[in-house]
Short mmCIF file of C-alpha atoms and ligand atoms in Angstrom, two decimals:
data_model
loop_
_atom_site.label_atom_id
_atom_site.label_comp_id
_atom_site.label_asym_id
_atom_site.label_seq_id
_atom_site.Cartn_x
_atom_site.Cartn_y
_atom_site.Cartn_z
CA MET A 20 74.46 121.94 103.12
CA PRO A 21 75.32 119.19 106.02
CA ALA A 22 79.16 119.46 106.98
CA VAL A 23 81.57 117.82 109.11
CA ASN A 24 82.98 119.42 112.62
CA LYS A 25 86.35 120.78 112.87
CA ASP A 26 86.38 120.99 116.32
CA ARG A 27 85.23 117.39 116.83
CA LEU A 28 87.69 115.85 114.29
CA GLN A 29 90.92 117.84 115.79
CA GLU A 30 89.43 116.01 119.15
CA LYS A 31 89.39 112.72 117.18
CA ILE A 32 92.82 113.01 116.15
CA HIS A 33 94.76 114.40 119.01
CA CYS A 34 92.69 111.47 121.49
CA PHE A 35 94.12 108.50 118.93
CA ALA A 36 97.71 109.97 118.89
CA GLN A 37 98.07 109.17 122.64
CA PHE A 38 97.55 105.46 121.46
CA GLY A 39 101.24 104.22 120.96
CA ALA A 40 102.56 107.76 121.02
CA GLU A 41 106.30 108.03 120.72
CA GLU A 42 108.79 110.58 122.50
CA HIS A 43 109.52 112.54 119.79
CA GLY A 44 106.24 112.43 117.46
CA GLY A 45 104.40 109.82 115.53
CA ILE A 46 103.26 106.63 117.14
CA THR A 47 104.31 102.93 117.05
CA ARG A 48 101.14 100.93 117.32
CA LEU A 49 101.82 97.62 115.65
CA SER A 50 98.79 95.20 115.15
CA LEU A 51 97.03 94.15 118.42
CA SER A 52 99.32 95.33 120.42
CA PRO A 53 98.25 96.81 123.49
CA ALA A 54 98.26 100.26 122.17
CA ALA A 55 96.25 99.28 119.07
CA LEU A 56 93.87 97.39 121.31
CA ALA A 57 93.81 100.66 123.31
CA ALA A 58 93.15 102.37 120.22
CA ARG A 59 90.06 99.70 119.25
CA THR A 60 88.75 99.83 122.77
CA GLU A 61 88.41 103.74 122.48
CA LEU A 62 87.21 103.46 119.07
CA THR A 63 84.12 100.96 120.24
CA LYS A 64 83.35 103.18 123.45
CA ARG A 65 82.69 106.25 120.61
CA CYS A 66 80.69 104.13 118.69
CA HIS A 67 78.53 102.73 121.09
CA ALA A 68 77.73 106.29 122.44
CA LEU A 69 76.56 107.38 118.68
CA GLY A 70 74.26 104.63 119.28
CA LEU A 71 76.04 102.06 116.61
CA PHE A 72 75.94 98.49 116.68
CA VAL A 73 79.25 97.02 116.72
CA GLU A 74 80.63 93.62 115.42
CA THR A 75 83.92 91.98 115.47
CA ASP A 76 84.45 89.51 112.26
CA ASP A 77 86.55 86.25 112.52
CA ILE A 78 89.95 87.91 111.74
CA GLY A 79 89.53 91.05 114.03
CA ASN A 80 87.83 93.59 111.82
CA ILE A 81 85.21 96.06 113.16
CA TYR A 82 82.05 97.00 111.90
CA ALA A 83 80.44 100.03 113.50
CA THR A 84 76.85 100.46 111.93
CA LYS A 85 73.95 103.13 112.16
CA THR A 86 70.80 101.88 110.98
CA GLY A 87 68.92 103.01 107.81
CA THR A 88 65.52 103.61 107.15
CA GLU A 89 64.92 101.28 104.98
CA THR A 90 66.12 97.69 104.36
CA LEU A 91 68.98 97.60 102.00
CA PRO A 92 72.74 96.98 101.63
CA ARG A 93 75.18 98.86 104.01
CA ILE A 94 77.40 101.46 103.00
CA ALA A 95 81.15 101.25 104.48
CA MET A 96 84.04 103.24 105.23
CA GLY A 97 86.91 103.08 107.04
CA SER A 98 90.72 102.31 107.17
CA HIS A 99 93.06 100.55 109.66
CA ILE A 100 94.32 102.32 113.05
CA ASP A 101 97.50 100.43 113.07
CA SER A 102 101.17 101.48 112.19
CA VAL A 103 104.63 100.66 111.17
CA ILE A 104 107.12 101.33 113.68
CA ASN A 105 107.68 104.96 114.66
CA GLY A 106 104.72 105.43 112.21
CA GLY A 107 102.57 108.53 111.80
CA ASN A 108 99.37 109.62 113.45
CA TYR A 109 97.68 109.87 109.99
CA ASP A 110 98.34 106.91 107.91
CA GLY A 111 95.11 104.82 108.34
CA THR A 112 94.11 106.29 111.27
CA LEU A 113 92.40 109.41 109.37
CA GLY A 114 90.39 107.27 107.09
CA VAL A 115 89.14 105.91 110.48
CA LEU A 116 88.40 108.93 112.13
CA THR A 117 86.82 110.78 109.21
CA ALA A 118 84.57 107.90 108.23
CA LEU A 119 83.60 108.08 112.58
CA GLU A 120 83.10 112.12 112.32
CA VAL A 121 80.78 111.51 109.23
CA VAL A 122 78.56 109.67 111.06
CA GLU A 123 78.68 111.54 113.91
CA THR A 124 77.67 114.28 111.88
CA LEU A 125 74.88 112.16 110.72
CA VAL A 126 73.89 111.61 114.37
CA ARG A 127 74.41 114.96 115.89
CA GLU A 128 72.22 116.57 113.22
CA ASN A 129 69.43 114.13 112.87
CA ILE A 130 70.40 113.07 108.91
CA SER A 131 68.85 109.63 108.41
CA THR A 132 69.99 107.82 105.53
CA ARG A 133 68.04 104.81 103.47
CA HIS A 134 71.00 102.42 103.81
CA PRO A 135 72.57 101.38 107.09
CA VAL A 136 75.96 103.18 107.23
CA THR A 137 79.05 101.09 108.88
CA VAL A 138 82.57 102.64 109.90
CA MET A 139 84.95 99.83 109.30
CA VAL A 140 88.59 99.30 111.26
CA TRP A 141 91.01 96.66 108.97
CA THR A 142 92.81 94.32 111.09
CA ASN A 143 96.53 94.65 110.38
CA GLU A 144 97.06 96.70 107.10
CA GLU A 145 100.62 97.51 108.01
CA GLY A 146 101.67 94.08 107.82
CA ALA A 147 104.68 95.41 110.52
CA ARG A 148 104.09 92.70 112.93
CA PHE A 149 102.34 89.88 111.07
CA ALA A 150 103.17 89.48 107.57
CA PRO A 151 102.07 90.21 104.32
CA ALA A 152 100.36 93.88 104.65
CA MET A 153 96.54 93.95 103.82
CA MET A 154 96.27 91.03 106.15
CA ALA A 155 92.41 90.94 106.66
CA SER A 156 91.02 92.14 103.47
CA GLY A 157 93.06 89.95 101.57
CA VAL A 158 91.70 87.06 103.25
CA LEU A 159 88.18 88.08 103.12
CA THR A 160 88.90 88.78 99.42
CA GLY A 161 90.51 85.08 98.96
CA LYS A 162 94.02 86.17 98.31
CA PHE A 163 95.35 84.77 101.44
CA SER A 164 93.84 81.42 103.26
CA LYS A 165 92.58 82.11 106.67
CA ASP A 166 94.21 79.40 108.54
CA ALA A 167 97.55 80.30 106.90
CA MET A 168 97.29 83.80 108.04
CA LEU A 169 96.14 83.17 111.40
CA ALA A 170 99.36 80.99 111.91
CA VAL A 171 101.60 83.71 111.13
CA GLN A 172 104.10 84.33 113.75
CA ASP A 173 105.72 87.78 114.95
CA GLU A 174 109.08 88.11 116.04
CA ASP A 175 108.21 86.80 119.51
CA GLY A 176 106.84 83.54 118.47
CA VAL A 177 103.04 85.03 118.86
CA SER A 178 100.55 83.54 116.26
CA PHE A 179 98.23 86.27 114.47
CA GLY A 180 95.69 83.91 115.66
CA GLN A 181 96.65 83.96 119.36
CA ALA A 182 96.95 87.72 119.21
CA LEU A 183 93.30 87.71 118.34
CA LEU A 184 92.21 86.01 120.72
CA ALA A 185 94.37 87.31 123.64
CA GLY A 186 93.20 90.74 122.55
CA ASP A 187 89.27 89.40 122.69
CA CYS A 188 89.09 90.79 118.62
CA LEU A 189 87.94 87.13 117.73
CA GLY A 190 84.12 87.68 116.24
CA LYS A 191 82.11 85.86 114.16
CA THR A 192 82.76 84.60 110.22
CA ASP A 193 78.87 85.91 109.66
CA ASN A 194 80.01 89.60 110.43
CA ARG A 195 82.14 89.33 107.29
CA LEU A 196 81.95 92.51 104.80
CA ASN A 197 79.95 89.79 102.48
CA PRO A 198 79.21 91.88 98.98
CA GLN A 199 75.55 91.06 99.38
CA ASP A 200 74.85 92.59 102.33
CA TYR A 201 76.97 95.89 100.78
CA LEU A 202 76.46 98.85 98.53
CA ALA A 203 80.18 100.21 98.38
CA TYR A 204 82.68 100.94 100.19
CA LEU A 205 84.66 104.12 100.65
CA GLU A 206 88.20 104.56 102.17
CA LEU A 207 89.89 108.40 102.70
CA HIS A 208 93.64 107.89 103.40
CA VAL A 209 96.61 110.59 103.10
CA GLU A 210 98.51 110.07 99.95
CA GLN A 211 101.81 109.51 101.18
CA GLY A 212 103.21 111.25 98.46
CA PRO A 213 104.24 114.72 97.29
CA VAL A 214 101.76 114.83 94.49
CA LEU A 215 98.72 117.14 95.84
CA ALA A 216 101.48 119.43 98.30
CA ASN A 217 103.21 119.68 95.24
CA GLU A 218 100.77 121.19 93.01
CA ASN A 219 98.73 122.83 96.16
CA LEU A 220 95.64 120.89 95.79
CA THR A 221 93.30 119.96 98.67
CA ILE A 222 91.60 116.62 97.30
CA GLY A 223 92.94 113.38 95.37
CA VAL A 224 90.39 111.59 93.37
CA VAL A 225 92.00 108.13 93.13
CA ARG A 226 91.31 106.17 90.03
CA GLY A 227 93.15 103.29 90.88
CA VAL A 228 96.44 101.27 92.49
CA VAL A 229 99.61 100.84 90.22
CA GLY A 230 100.12 97.53 89.45
CA MET A 231 103.76 96.27 89.70
CA CYS A 232 106.19 93.65 88.96
CA ASN A 233 109.07 91.87 90.62
CA TYR A 234 111.87 89.94 88.40
CA THR A 235 115.56 88.97 89.74
CA VAL A 236 118.03 89.20 87.23
CA THR A 237 121.04 86.98 87.59
CA ALA A 238 124.57 86.92 86.23
CA HIS A 239 126.32 83.88 86.40
CA GLY A 240 130.48 84.39 85.90
CA GLN A 241 133.41 82.28 87.25
CA ALA A 242 135.24 83.03 90.65
CA ASN A 243 139.06 83.58 90.32
CA HIS A 244 142.24 85.54 91.25
CA ALA A 245 142.15 89.17 91.01
CA GLY A 246 145.80 89.40 90.54
CA THR A 247 146.32 86.29 88.16
CA THR A 248 143.61 86.13 85.90
CA PRO A 249 144.11 89.09 82.61
CA MET A 250 140.90 90.63 81.73
CA GLN A 251 139.98 88.83 78.40
CA GLU A 252 139.77 85.61 80.32
CA ARG A 253 137.55 87.02 83.32
CA LYS A 254 134.02 85.97 83.64
CA ASP A 255 132.95 88.90 85.87
CA ALA A 256 129.38 88.39 87.02
CA LEU A 257 129.48 91.92 88.42
CA TYR A 258 130.58 93.56 85.07
CA ALA A 259 127.86 91.50 83.52
CA ALA A 260 125.23 92.52 86.10
CA SER A 261 126.18 96.06 85.68
CA GLN A 262 125.77 96.02 81.70
CA CYS A 263 122.32 94.53 82.25
CA VAL A 264 120.96 97.57 84.64
CA CYS A 265 122.34 99.94 81.90
CA THR A 266 120.32 97.99 79.22
CA LEU A 267 117.51 98.01 81.20
CA TYR A 268 117.57 101.38 82.55
CA GLU A 269 117.93 102.64 79.06
CA ARG A 270 115.23 100.68 77.63
CA LEU A 271 112.22 100.95 80.14
CA GLY A 272 113.33 104.97 80.21
CA ARG A 273 111.95 105.41 76.97
CA ILE A 274 108.23 103.03 77.54
CA ASP A 275 106.26 105.81 79.16
CA PRO A 276 107.03 108.69 81.42
CA ASP A 277 104.86 107.59 84.16
CA LEU A 278 106.57 104.21 84.49
CA VAL A 279 108.58 104.06 88.07
CA PHE A 280 111.24 101.05 88.09
CA THR A 281 114.01 100.87 90.86
CA PHE A 282 116.85 97.94 90.96
CA GLY A 283 116.96 98.37 94.74
CA HIS A 284 118.81 95.24 96.08
CA ILE A 285 122.10 93.75 94.51
CA ALA A 286 123.86 90.76 96.21
CA CYS A 287 127.60 89.97 94.93
CA ARG A 288 129.05 86.59 95.76
CA PRO A 289 131.41 86.10 96.91
CA ASN A 290 131.77 90.07 97.60
CA ILE A 291 135.49 90.07 98.52
CA HIS A 292 137.73 92.56 97.10
CA THR A 293 140.44 89.91 95.85
CA ILE A 294 137.93 87.46 94.06
CA ILE A 295 136.84 88.17 90.83
CA PRO A 296 132.40 87.84 91.23
CA ASP A 297 131.37 84.39 91.01
CA GLU A 298 127.31 85.14 90.78
CA VAL A 299 125.80 89.09 91.26
CA ARG A 300 121.89 88.89 90.98
CA PHE A 301 119.80 92.14 91.75
CA SER A 302 116.35 93.26 91.77
CA LEU A 303 114.04 95.12 89.57
CA ASP A 304 110.70 96.39 90.70
CA ALA A 305 108.73 98.19 88.44
CA ARG A 306 104.95 99.97 88.65
CA HIS A 307 102.67 101.44 86.46
CA GLN A 308 98.72 101.65 86.09
CA GLU A 309 98.30 100.20 83.22
CA PRO A 310 98.66 96.48 82.34
CA ALA A 311 100.24 96.86 78.69
CA ILE A 312 103.22 98.87 80.15
CA LEU A 313 103.93 96.51 82.46
CA GLN A 314 103.74 93.83 79.60
CA GLU A 315 106.47 95.91 77.97
CA VAL A 316 108.49 95.87 80.81
CA VAL A 317 108.28 91.97 80.90
CA LYS A 318 108.91 91.95 77.36
CA ILE A 319 112.40 93.92 77.69
CA VAL A 320 113.31 92.22 80.89
CA ARG A 321 112.61 89.03 79.20
CA ALA A 322 114.68 89.86 75.99
CA LEU A 323 117.83 90.32 77.81
CA PRO A 324 120.49 88.43 76.33
CA ALA A 325 121.23 84.70 77.54
CA GLN A 326 125.07 85.76 77.73
CA THR A 327 126.24 89.39 78.43
CA ALA A 328 130.48 89.63 79.05
CA ASN A 329 131.07 85.83 79.09
CA CYS A 330 128.49 85.19 81.93
CA ALA A 331 125.03 83.20 81.34
CA ILE A 332 122.62 85.77 82.37
CA SER A 333 119.17 84.34 83.75
CA VAL A 334 115.80 86.20 84.69
CA GLU A 335 113.28 85.29 87.10
CA GLU A 336 109.68 86.50 87.94
CA ALA A 337 109.84 86.99 91.92
CA TRP A 338 106.43 88.47 92.41
CA SER A 339 103.67 90.39 90.70
CA ARG A 340 100.60 92.62 91.78
CA LYS A 341 97.90 93.68 89.49
CA SER A 342 96.52 96.95 88.74
CA THR A 343 93.37 97.75 90.60
CA LEU A 344 90.90 100.28 88.82
CA PHE A 345 88.40 101.70 91.53
CA ASP A 346 84.84 101.78 90.30
CA PRO A 347 84.10 104.53 87.89
CA LYS A 348 81.17 105.37 88.69
CA LEU A 349 82.16 105.82 92.62
CA VAL A 350 85.37 107.83 91.14
CA ALA A 351 83.18 110.28 89.47
CA LEU A 352 81.05 110.97 92.32
CA VAL A 353 84.37 111.57 94.26
CA LYS A 354 85.10 114.19 91.28
CA LYS A 355 81.60 115.77 91.30
CA ASN A 356 81.93 116.10 95.46
CA ALA A 357 85.08 117.54 95.57
CA ASP A 358 84.07 120.11 92.79
CA ALA A 359 81.01 120.98 94.10
CA LEU A 360 82.47 121.81 97.20
CA GLY A 361 85.25 124.03 95.39
CA PHE A 362 88.19 121.89 96.66
CA PRO A 363 90.98 121.70 94.31
CA ASN A 364 91.71 118.38 93.02
CA ARG A 365 93.13 115.76 90.70
CA HIS A 366 92.62 112.49 89.34
CA LEU A 367 95.91 110.21 90.65
CA TYR A 368 96.83 106.89 91.01
CA SER A 369 98.26 105.31 94.56
CA GLY A 370 101.39 104.25 94.22
CA ALA A 371 101.21 102.42 97.63
CA GLY A 372 98.89 99.11 98.51
CA HIS A 373 95.40 99.86 100.41
CA ASP A 374 93.02 97.51 101.89
CA ALA A 375 90.13 99.33 99.43
CA GLN A 376 92.25 97.56 96.21
CA TYR A 377 91.55 94.35 97.58
CA VAL A 378 87.91 95.20 98.25
CA GLN A 379 87.30 96.62 94.99
CA ASP A 380 87.89 92.77 93.78
CA ILE A 381 83.74 92.09 95.43
CA LEU A 382 82.57 95.71 96.15
CA PRO A 383 82.83 99.10 93.91
CA SER A 384 85.20 100.92 95.73
CA ALA A 385 86.91 104.18 95.71
CA MET A 386 89.81 105.89 97.90
CA ILE A 387 90.05 110.04 98.74
CA PHE A 388 93.52 111.13 99.10
CA VAL A 389 94.36 114.46 101.38
CA PRO A 390 97.91 116.28 101.12
CA SER A 391 101.01 114.86 102.88
CA GLU A 392 103.02 117.97 103.69
CA GLY A 393 106.11 117.09 102.27
CA GLY A 394 105.21 113.87 100.66
CA LEU A 395 106.32 112.48 103.97
CA SER A 396 104.92 109.09 105.53
CA HIS A 397 105.68 106.22 107.60
CA CYS A 398 107.39 108.25 109.88
CA ALA A 399 106.89 110.98 112.77
CA LYS A 400 106.85 114.05 110.85
CA GLU A 401 103.81 112.52 108.51
CA ASN A 402 101.25 115.47 108.70
CA THR A 403 98.04 116.63 106.99
CA SER A 404 96.40 119.95 108.11
CA ILE A 405 93.00 119.97 109.73
CA ASP A 406 91.85 122.05 106.74
CA ASP A 407 92.81 119.44 104.62
CA CYS A 408 91.24 116.85 106.52
CA ILE A 409 88.19 118.75 106.96
CA CYS A 410 87.66 118.82 102.93
CA GLY A 411 88.25 115.31 102.75
CA ALA A 412 85.99 114.70 105.57
CA ASP A 413 83.43 116.54 103.88
CA VAL A 414 84.05 115.12 99.98
CA LEU A 415 83.39 111.53 102.16
CA LEU A 416 80.23 112.70 103.74
CA HIS A 417 78.80 113.72 100.41
CA THR A 418 79.99 111.09 98.41
CA LEU A 419 78.14 108.99 101.22
CA LEU A 420 75.06 110.91 100.83
CA ASP A 421 74.81 110.65 97.19
CA LEU A 422 75.15 107.03 97.14
CA ASP A 423 72.55 106.73 99.79
CA ALA A 424 69.99 108.54 97.34
CA GLU A 425 70.65 106.12 94.49
CA ASP A 426 69.57 102.77 93.90
CA THR A 427 71.15 99.61 94.37
CA SER A 428 72.35 99.05 90.86
CA ILE A 429 75.84 100.00 91.39
CA ARG A 430 75.79 96.77 93.13
CA ASP A 431 73.54 94.90 91.27
CA ARG A 432 76.23 95.47 88.70
CA TYR A 433 79.01 93.78 90.62
CA LEU A 434 76.62 90.74 91.50
CA SER A 435 75.70 89.99 88.14
CA VAL A 436 79.50 90.01 87.05
CA GLY A 437 80.72 87.71 89.88
CA GLU A 438 78.30 85.18 88.98
ZN1 LIG B 526 97.23 103.67 105.56
#
């Protein structure tokens, strides 16, 4: 049975950890920075050495393709190689390097596939230099306008478009991940949470990415003197806001055990110790995989009384993101292979966003998670043992081979839905 090579994958991880390496571990490899460009160059060099055909699209995504034996759509696998400031060596990078290792295994062991196989690198997944996150996959799937994204500037006033041009990363629109040219997309990623590590599991079979809703609640009071205003005459916006938080905490907590919600930001005006607060606003971030549960959240937030503690209450939606469910057939293939290889695994949902969740809108997609030690990510301590990395890469390899052996019905289903 074909298997990826531990020494080779280890060497790749070590090599890419140099690009943007920080003194105390981890990396800072902001999108299109010199460190990220060096990592892209190294990846391209390695792909050429394996005989792959390397293309770049009009937003800087890299596609390195090994030809298939038949004229069929490609199967894509990959992730991102940019990081946040003081990020870890595995977030994104491991998805690219395991995809590369899978293709290297095919090349070195003379395993031919019917479909061409493409290693993908997404530009600017983190959004740490150019906001928003998942920018390039968002453009490809119609969520963001390309022109608006090219104009986005970093802190130094350099636009994303200028950085693409300066880094020689601007390719052709024709090279994009077009649904008619691809069969499916697979992304391996570190979990970035504690579930797999806590349960001593090796593989997370990702069902989807949780949806979220964000609301701003504002209590409108009346500023007045802290010493001269009797308690019963006050319109204290902070008191009203805190009553709203308590009500929401209690009501939202009863909906579903998987629902997570956070009141992470609060702004008190004028925020001076001798003045009764005039206006207090706070944020609510709620996440769950089921749209119906998030609708319950919305109902409860909207049902806050218009008047509390002598203050008017207003509720505004800040933004929301729908849940993504990955392709059930692909998810089942990942599960089948994790089981067949004897790797302890479970289904889970991702609480973090990934390019695959956008790609799923145009192409059958799935994700494979490997454990994050201590549940840590976006920091220097981010780590996944090489043995877990190998298990993930083997699941990726065998899922790819299963897909290759299938007909194109999985993709045709999508194309007909899209019409
Ligand atoms: Zn990532």
